[in-house]
PDB file of C-alpha atoms and ligand atoms in Angstrom:
ATOM      1  CA  MET A   1     105.076  82.524 112.088  1.00  0.00           C
ATOM      2  CA  GLU A   2     107.851  83.869 114.300  1.00  0.00           C
ATOM      3  CA  ARG A   3     107.687  87.646 114.579  1.00  0.00           C
ATOM      4  CA  LEU A   4     110.885  89.480 113.632  1.00  0.00           C
ATOM      5  CA  VAL A   5     111.734  92.852 115.122  1.00  0.00           C
ATOM      6  CA  LEU A   6     113.397  95.506 113.021  1.00  0.00           C
ATOM      7  CA  GLU A   7     114.961  98.275 115.121  1.00  0.00           C
ATOM      8  CA  ARG A   8     113.023 101.325 114.025  1.00  0.00           C
ATOM      9  CA  THR A   9     115.740 103.875 114.839  1.00  0.00           C
ATOM     10  CA  ARG A  10     118.390 101.989 112.901  1.00  0.00           C
ATOM     11  CA  ALA A  11     116.071 101.331 109.971  1.00  0.00           C
ATOM     12  CA  GLU A  12     115.225 105.060 109.811  1.00  0.00           C
ATOM     13  CA  ALA A  13     118.939 105.922 110.018  1.00  0.00           C
ATOM     14  CA  VAL A  14     119.703 103.545 107.103  1.00  0.00           C
ATOM     15  CA  PHE A  15     116.969 105.229 105.029  1.00  0.00           C
ATOM     16  CA  THR A  16     118.306 108.724 105.727  1.00  0.00           C
ATOM     17  CA  ARG A  17     121.872 107.741 104.931  1.00  0.00           C
ATOM     18  CA  LEU A  18     120.898 106.016 101.681  1.00  0.00           C
ATOM     19  CA  LEU A  19     118.780 108.994 100.611  1.00  0.00           C
ATOM     20  CA  ASP A  20     121.608 111.443 101.403  1.00  0.00           C
ATOM     21  CA  THR A  21     124.018 109.292  99.403  1.00  0.00           C
ATOM     22  CA  HIS A  22     121.994 108.223  96.374  1.00  0.00           C
ATOM     23  CA  GLY A  23     119.276 110.914  96.246  1.00  0.00           C
ATOM     24  CA  PRO A  24     115.603 110.346  95.288  1.00  0.00           C
ATOM     25  CA  GLN A  25     115.247 107.440  92.851  1.00  0.00           C
ATOM     26  CA  HIS A  26     111.940 108.492  91.206  1.00  0.00           C
ATOM     27  CA  TRP A  27     110.484 104.995  91.078  1.00  0.00           C
ATOM     28  CA  TRP A  28     108.628 103.399  89.400  1.00  0.00           C
ATOM     29  CA  PRO A  29     109.567 104.669  85.924  1.00  0.00           C
ATOM     30  CA  ALA A  30     106.216 104.394  84.062  1.00  0.00           C
ATOM     31  CA  ASP A  31     103.685 106.746  82.463  1.00  0.00           C
ATOM     32  CA  THR A  32     100.561 104.918  83.706  1.00  0.00           C
ATOM     33  CA  PRO A  33      99.661 102.394  86.438  1.00  0.00           C
ATOM     34  CA  PHE A  34      99.064  99.749  83.747  1.00  0.00           C
ATOM     35  CA  GLU A  35     102.523 100.301  82.259  1.00  0.00           C
ATOM     36  CA  MET A  36     103.983  99.985  85.765  1.00  0.00           C
ATOM     37  CA  MET A  37     102.210  96.660  86.247  1.00  0.00           C
ATOM     38  CA  VAL A  38     103.362  95.333  82.860  1.00  0.00           C
ATOM     39  CA  GLY A  39     106.944  96.232  83.811  1.00  0.00           C
ATOM     40  CA  ALA A  40     106.570  94.493  87.185  1.00  0.00           C
ATOM     41  CA  VAL A  41     105.408  91.264  85.532  1.00  0.00           C
ATOM     42  CA  LEU A  42     108.197  91.376  82.942  1.00  0.00           C
ATOM     43  CA  THR A  43     111.056  92.196  85.317  1.00  0.00           C
ATOM     44  CA  GLN A  44     110.921  88.881  87.212  1.00  0.00           C
ATOM     45  CA  ASN A  45     114.427  87.369  86.799  1.00  0.00           C
ATOM     46  CA  THR A  46     115.139  89.786  83.960  1.00  0.00           C
ATOM     47  CA  ARG A  47     117.468  92.778  83.586  1.00  0.00           C
ATOM     48  CA  TRP A  48     115.554  96.063  83.618  1.00  0.00           C
ATOM     49  CA  GLN A  49     117.274  97.252  80.414  1.00  0.00           C
ATOM     50  CA  ASN A  50     115.673  94.335  78.549  1.00  0.00           C
ATOM     51  CA  VAL A  51     112.287  95.097  80.100  1.00  0.00           C
ATOM     52  CA  GLU A  52     112.627  98.691  78.867  1.00  0.00           C
ATOM     53  CA  ARG A  53     113.305  97.446  75.331  1.00  0.00           C
ATOM     54  CA  ALA A  54     110.183  95.265  75.416  1.00  0.00           C
ATOM     55  CA  LEU A  55     108.103  98.137  76.840  1.00  0.00           C
ATOM     56  CA  GLU A  56     109.363 100.411  74.070  1.00  0.00           C
ATOM     57  CA  ARG A  57     108.300  97.886  71.418  1.00  0.00           C
ATOM     58  CA  LEU A  58     104.835  97.674  72.991  1.00  0.00           C
ATOM     59  CA  ARG A  59     104.628 101.471  73.322  1.00  0.00           C
ATOM     60  CA  THR A  60     105.649 102.094  69.706  1.00  0.00           C
ATOM     61  CA  ALA A  61     102.990  99.623  68.513  1.00  0.00           C
ATOM     62  CA  GLU A  62     100.431 101.294  70.843  1.00  0.00           C
ATOM     63  CA  MET A  63      99.882  98.006  72.649  1.00  0.00           C
ATOM     64  CA  LEU A  64     100.324  99.379  76.185  1.00  0.00           C
ATOM     65  CA  ASN A  65      96.579  99.448  76.632  1.00  0.00           C
ATOM     66  CA  VAL A  66      94.712  96.904  78.717  1.00  0.00           C
ATOM     67  CA  HIS A  67      91.868  96.406  76.211  1.00  0.00           C
ATOM     68  CA  ILE A  68      94.225  95.904  73.260  1.00  0.00           C
ATOM     69  CA  MET A  69      96.668  93.697  75.160  1.00  0.00           C
ATOM     70  CA  ALA A  70      93.937  91.480  76.618  1.00  0.00           C
ATOM     71  CA  ALA A  71      92.764  90.689  73.071  1.00  0.00           C
ATOM     72  CA  LEU A  72      96.257  89.890  71.718  1.00  0.00           C
ATOM     73  CA  PRO A  73      96.948  86.252  70.769  1.00  0.00           C
ATOM     74  CA  LEU A  74      99.758  84.767  72.864  1.00  0.00           C
ATOM     75  CA  ASP A  75     102.163  84.288  69.967  1.00  0.00           C
ATOM     76  CA  VAL A  76     101.771  87.922  68.901  1.00  0.00           C
ATOM     77  CA  LEU A  77     102.358  89.162  72.449  1.00  0.00           C
ATOM     78  CA  ALA A  78     105.429  86.913  72.731  1.00  0.00           C
ATOM     79  CA  GLU A  79     106.941  88.547  69.626  1.00  0.00           C
ATOM     80  CA  TYR A  80     106.821  91.958  71.326  1.00  0.00           C
ATOM     81  CA  LEU A  81     108.481  90.472  74.414  1.00  0.00           C
ATOM     82  CA  ARG A  82     111.479  88.993  72.580  1.00  0.00           C
ATOM     83  CA  PRO A  83     114.015  91.307  74.334  1.00  0.00           C
ATOM     84  CA  VAL A  84     113.207  89.689  77.714  1.00  0.00           C
ATOM     85  CA  GLY A  85     114.377  86.206  78.635  1.00  0.00           C
ATOM     86  CA  TYR A  86     111.819  83.365  78.570  1.00  0.00           C
ATOM     87  CA  TYR A  87     109.545  85.528  76.451  1.00  0.00           C
ATOM     88  CA  ASN A  88     107.013  82.743  75.799  1.00  0.00           C
ATOM     89  CA  LEU A  89     106.613  82.202  79.551  1.00  0.00           C
ATOM     90  CA  LYS A  90     106.460  85.954  80.139  1.00  0.00           C
ATOM     91  CA  ALA A  91     103.794  86.254  77.439  1.00  0.00           C
ATOM     92  CA  ARG A  92     101.653  83.654  79.235  1.00  0.00           C
ATOM     93  CA  ARG A  93     102.083  85.444  82.566  1.00  0.00           C
ATOM     94  CA  LEU A  94     101.435  88.870  81.118  1.00  0.00           C
ATOM     95  CA  SER A  95      98.381  87.607  79.262  1.00  0.00           C
ATOM     96  CA  ALA A  96      97.002  85.987  82.449  1.00  0.00           C
ATOM     97  CA  PHE A  97      97.590  89.197  84.393  1.00  0.00           C
ATOM     98  CA  THR A  98      96.125  91.478  81.710  1.00  0.00           C
ATOM     99  CA  ASN A  99      93.000  89.350  81.324  1.00  0.00           C
ATOM    100  CA  TRP A 100      92.467  89.291  85.092  1.00  0.00           C
ATOM    101  CA  TYR A 101      92.995  93.067  85.292  1.00  0.00           C
ATOM    102  CA  HIS A 102      90.617  93.669  82.381  1.00  0.00           C
ATOM    103  CA  ASP A 103      87.903  91.314  83.661  1.00  0.00           C
ATOM    104  CA  SER A 104      88.168  92.706  87.212  1.00  0.00           C
ATOM    105  CA  GLY A 105      87.237  96.179  86.014  1.00  0.00           C
ATOM    106  CA  GLY A 106      90.702  97.752  85.782  1.00  0.00           C
ATOM    107  CA  PHE A 107      92.312 100.371  87.978  1.00  0.00           C
ATOM    108  CA  GLU A 108      89.206 102.206  89.120  1.00  0.00           C
ATOM    109  CA  THR A 109      87.367  99.101  90.348  1.00  0.00           C
ATOM    110  CA  LEU A 110      90.415  97.450  91.879  1.00  0.00           C
ATOM    111  CA  SER A 111      91.353 100.706  93.663  1.00  0.00           C
ATOM    112  CA  GLY A 112      88.192 100.272  95.735  1.00  0.00           C
ATOM    113  CA  LEU A 113      89.443  97.035  97.281  1.00  0.00           C
ATOM    114  CA  GLU A 114      91.024  96.953 100.711  1.00  0.00           C
ATOM    115  CA  THR A 115      94.766  96.215 100.552  1.00  0.00           C
ATOM    116  CA  GLY A 116      94.558  92.650 101.935  1.00  0.00           C
ATOM    117  CA  CYS A 117      91.808  91.680  99.442  1.00  0.00           C
ATOM    118  CA  LEU A 118      93.656  93.249  96.542  1.00  0.00           C
ATOM    119  CA  ARG A 119      96.871  91.453  97.534  1.00  0.00           C
ATOM    120  CA  GLU A 120      95.068  88.128  97.727  1.00  0.00           C
ATOM    121  CA  ALA A 121      93.468  88.701  94.326  1.00  0.00           C
ATOM    122  CA  LEU A 122      96.844  89.502  92.785  1.00  0.00           C
ATOM    123  CA  LEU A 123      98.432  86.398  94.318  1.00  0.00           C
ATOM    124  CA  ASN A 124      95.693  84.279  92.751  1.00  0.00           C
ATOM    125  CA  VAL A 125      96.731  85.357  89.244  1.00  0.00           C
ATOM    126  CA  SER A 126      98.909  82.723  87.584  1.00  0.00           C
ATOM    127  CA  GLY A 127     102.591  83.708  87.680  1.00  0.00           C
ATOM    128  CA  ILE A 128     102.215  86.549  90.218  1.00  0.00           C
ATOM    129  CA  GLY A 129     104.285  85.925  93.348  1.00  0.00           C
ATOM    130  CA  PRO A 130     104.566  88.011  96.538  1.00  0.00           C
ATOM    131  CA  GLU A 131     107.313  90.330  95.258  1.00  0.00           C
ATOM    132  CA  THR A 132     105.464  91.202  92.035  1.00  0.00           C
ATOM    133  CA  ALA A 133     102.161  91.591  93.878  1.00  0.00           C
ATOM    134  CA  ASP A 134     103.771  93.953  96.393  1.00  0.00           C
ATOM    135  CA  ASP A 135     105.525  95.963  93.643  1.00  0.00           C
ATOM    136  CA  ILE A 136     102.108  96.478  92.042  1.00  0.00           C
ATOM    137  CA  LEU A 137     100.390  97.318  95.328  1.00  0.00           C
ATOM    138  CA  LEU A 138     103.068  99.835  96.252  1.00  0.00           C
ATOM    139  CA  TYR A 139     103.915 101.546  92.982  1.00  0.00           C
ATOM    140  CA  ALA A 140     100.632 101.282  91.035  1.00  0.00           C
ATOM    141  CA  PHE A 141      98.016 101.364  93.828  1.00  0.00           C
ATOM    142  CA  TYR A 142     100.131 103.375  96.277  1.00  0.00           C
ATOM    143  CA  ARG A 143      99.468 101.016  99.202  1.00  0.00           C
ATOM    144  CA  PRO A 144     101.924 100.902 102.155  1.00  0.00           C
ATOM    145  CA  VAL A 145     103.333  97.407 101.639  1.00  0.00           C
ATOM    146  CA  PHE A 146     107.079  96.833 101.872  1.00  0.00           C
ATOM    147  CA  VAL A 147     108.616  94.929  98.947  1.00  0.00           C
ATOM    148  CA  ILE A 148     111.147  92.234  99.820  1.00  0.00           C
ATOM    149  CA  ASP A 149     113.673  91.110  97.238  1.00  0.00           C
ATOM    150  CA  ALA A 150     117.140  89.582  97.095  1.00  0.00           C
ATOM    151  CA  TYR A 151     118.728  93.037  97.508  1.00  0.00           C
ATOM    152  CA  THR A 152     116.762  93.694 100.714  1.00  0.00           C
ATOM    153  CA  ARG A 153     117.763  90.313 102.108  1.00  0.00           C
ATOM    154  CA  ARG A 154     121.433  90.873 101.278  1.00  0.00           C
ATOM    155  CA  LEU A 155     121.672  94.414 102.655  1.00  0.00           C
ATOM    156  CA  PHE A 156     119.689  93.919 105.861  1.00  0.00           C
ATOM    157  CA  GLY A 157     121.327  90.552 106.491  1.00  0.00           C
ATOM    158  CA  ARG A 158     124.787  92.075 106.216  1.00  0.00           C
ATOM    159  CA  LEU A 159     123.810  95.033 108.371  1.00  0.00           C
ATOM    160  CA  GLY A 160     122.719  92.529 111.007  1.00  0.00           C
ATOM    161  CA  LEU A 161     119.204  94.008 111.140  1.00  0.00           C
ATOM    162  CA  LEU A 162     117.231  91.006 109.830  1.00  0.00           C
ATOM    163  CA  PRO A 163     118.018  87.364 108.999  1.00  0.00           C
ATOM    164  CA  ALA A 164     118.548  87.152 105.224  1.00  0.00           C
ATOM    165  CA  ALA A 165     117.039  83.675 104.956  1.00  0.00           C
ATOM    166  CA  ALA A 166     113.759  84.450 106.769  1.00  0.00           C
ATOM    167  CA  ALA A 167     110.444  83.857 105.002  1.00  0.00           C
ATOM    168  CA  TYR A 168     109.141  86.587 102.709  1.00  0.00           C
ATOM    169  CA  GLU A 169     106.126  87.317 104.922  1.00  0.00           C
ATOM    170  CA  GLN A 170     108.251  87.508 108.077  1.00  0.00           C
ATOM    171  CA  LEU A 171     110.506  90.124 106.510  1.00  0.00           C
ATOM    172  CA  ARG A 172     107.615  92.130 105.066  1.00  0.00           C
ATOM    173  CA  ALA A 173     105.852  92.097 108.441  1.00  0.00           C
ATOM    174  CA  ALA A 174     109.034  93.257 110.192  1.00  0.00           C
ATOM    175  CA  PHE A 175     109.300  96.367 107.985  1.00  0.00           C
ATOM    176  CA  GLU A 176     105.595  97.147 108.089  1.00  0.00           C
ATOM    177  CA  ALA A 177     105.296  96.698 111.868  1.00  0.00           C
ATOM    178  CA  ASN A 178     108.244  98.922 112.641  1.00  0.00           C
ATOM    179  CA  LEU A 179     108.039 101.705 110.039  1.00  0.00           C
ATOM    180  CA  SER A 180     105.120 104.130 109.710  1.00  0.00           C
ATOM    181  CA  PRO A 181     102.727 103.071 106.911  1.00  0.00           C
ATOM    182  CA  ASP A 182     103.746 105.561 104.232  1.00  0.00           C
ATOM    183  CA  ALA A 183     103.608 104.351 100.609  1.00  0.00           C
ATOM    184  CA  GLY A 184     105.789 107.208  99.322  1.00  0.00           C
ATOM    185  CA  ARG A 185     108.507 106.488 101.860  1.00  0.00           C
ATOM    186  CA  TYR A 186     108.274 102.697 101.369  1.00  0.00           C
ATOM    187  CA  GLY A 187     108.639 103.165  97.619  1.00  0.00           C
ATOM    188  CA  GLU A 188     111.678 105.389  98.047  1.00  0.00           C
ATOM    189  CA  TYR A 189     113.225 103.046 100.613  1.00  0.00           C
ATOM    190  CA  HIS A 190     112.888  99.993  98.356  1.00  0.00           C
ATOM    191  CA  ALA A 191     114.369 101.893  95.392  1.00  0.00           C
ATOM    192  CA  LEU A 192     117.302 103.074  97.534  1.00  0.00           C
ATOM    193  CA  ILE A 193     117.977  99.528  98.762  1.00  0.00           C
ATOM    194  CA  VAL A 194     118.121  98.348  95.139  1.00  0.00           C
ATOM    195  CA  ALA A 195     120.450 101.233  94.169  1.00  0.00           C
ATOM    196  CA  HIS A 196     122.794 100.548  97.090  1.00  0.00           C
ATOM    197  CA  ALA A 197     122.864  96.774  96.606  1.00  0.00           C
ATOM    198  CA  LYS A 198     123.501  97.123  92.866  1.00  0.00           C
ATOM    199  CA  HIS A 199     126.288  99.666  93.119  1.00  0.00           C
ATOM    200  CA  VAL A 200     127.935  99.235  96.547  1.00  0.00           C
ATOM    201  CA  CYS A 201     126.697  96.287  98.591  1.00  0.00           C
ATOM    202  CA  ARG A 202     127.175  93.956  95.638  1.00  0.00           C
ATOM    203  CA  PRO A 203     127.779  90.212  95.973  1.00  0.00           C
ATOM    204  CA  ARG A 204     131.408  91.283  96.534  1.00  0.00           C
ATOM    205  CA  PRO A 205     130.733  94.400  98.620  1.00  0.00           C
ATOM    206  CA  ASP A 206     132.676  97.625  98.204  1.00  0.00           C
ATOM    207  CA  CYS A 207     132.755  98.388 101.932  1.00  0.00           C
ATOM    208  CA  SER A 208     135.500 101.032 101.657  1.00  0.00           C
ATOM    209  CA  THR A 209     133.073 103.407  99.864  1.00  0.00           C
ATOM    210  CA  CYS A 210     129.912 102.437 101.745  1.00  0.00           C
ATOM    211  CA  CYS A 211     127.912 105.094 103.596  1.00  0.00           C
ATOM    212  CA  LEU A 212     126.611 102.399 105.990  1.00  0.00           C
ATOM    213  CA  ARG A 213     129.998 101.041 106.971  1.00  0.00           C
ATOM    214  CA  GLY A 214     129.935 102.522 110.490  1.00  0.00           C
ATOM    215  CA  GLU A 215     126.775 100.609 111.371  1.00  0.00           C
ATOM    216  CA  CYS A 216     127.449  97.406 109.456  1.00  0.00           C
ATOM    217  CA  ARG A 217     128.420  94.180 111.138  1.00  0.00           C
ATOM    218  CA  LEU A 218     130.169  92.884 108.021  1.00  0.00           C
ATOM    219  CA  GLY A 219     131.766  96.161 106.905  1.00  0.00           C
ATOM    220  CA  ARG A 220     133.416  96.778 110.253  1.00  0.00           C
ATOM    221  CA  GLY A 221     134.765  93.241 110.440  1.00  0.00           C
TER     222      GLY A 221
HETATM  223  S1  SF4 B 301     129.667  98.015 104.785  1.00  0.00           S
HETATM  224 FE1  SF4 B 301     129.912  96.516 103.141  1.00  0.00          FE
HETATM  225  S2  SF4 B 301     128.619  94.750 103.688  1.00  0.00           S
HETATM  226 FE2  SF4 B 301     127.997  96.512 104.960  1.00  0.00          FE
HETATM  227  S3  SF4 B 301     126.297  97.456 103.858  1.00  0.00           S
HETATM  228 FE3  SF4 B 301     128.158  98.505 103.218  1.00  0.00          FE
HETATM  229  S4  SF4 B 301     128.879  97.439 101.389  1.00  0.00           S
HETATM  230 FE4  SF4 B 301     127.372  96.114 102.409  1.00  0.00          FE
END
């Protein structure tokens, strides 16, 4: 795998500018690590507002509990997930994840695993891909792994800092090799990237209002 280099000084400058502009994002919005993980599984290809509606239904019915959810029949779980798209598929994925989490001993046992082992275990759960696994590692287990998503690719590609089409693992390695391993900072950085790409560096970017314009290859053009 070709090693990508992310310029540390520029990456730190982007973080500072985004934080000054958007402020702390307080991610991930969840009351417990299990709720965070449920949200991470449900948000794949789904608007967060719809995930929140499904979480609220589960919360109201007191189903946001690993023991209760692991025992739920699939069709019952799917009913609670109706606000999210592909709710039957999401129910299968959430059920697979919850049963793995339950049978593995839950948060306390899994917290004892080294990050690489825990990541591998997560990736072996049906329906859990690298982005979801890294969301869970970062925001539930507080491990210093950098989450890569479409927003990260778009923003860093446009800034000219990383190739947008590179492989997931190449991009993750570039961030992790060039930024100090700090889960709190990684979590804030990812949330700020999402905020900026949703509101400013959209598919049609609003470069005239962008705080990164001075250092952006595309914005200056
Ligand atoms: S200047 Fe434009 S293209 Fe560059 S990061 Fe800002 S919004 Fe995106």
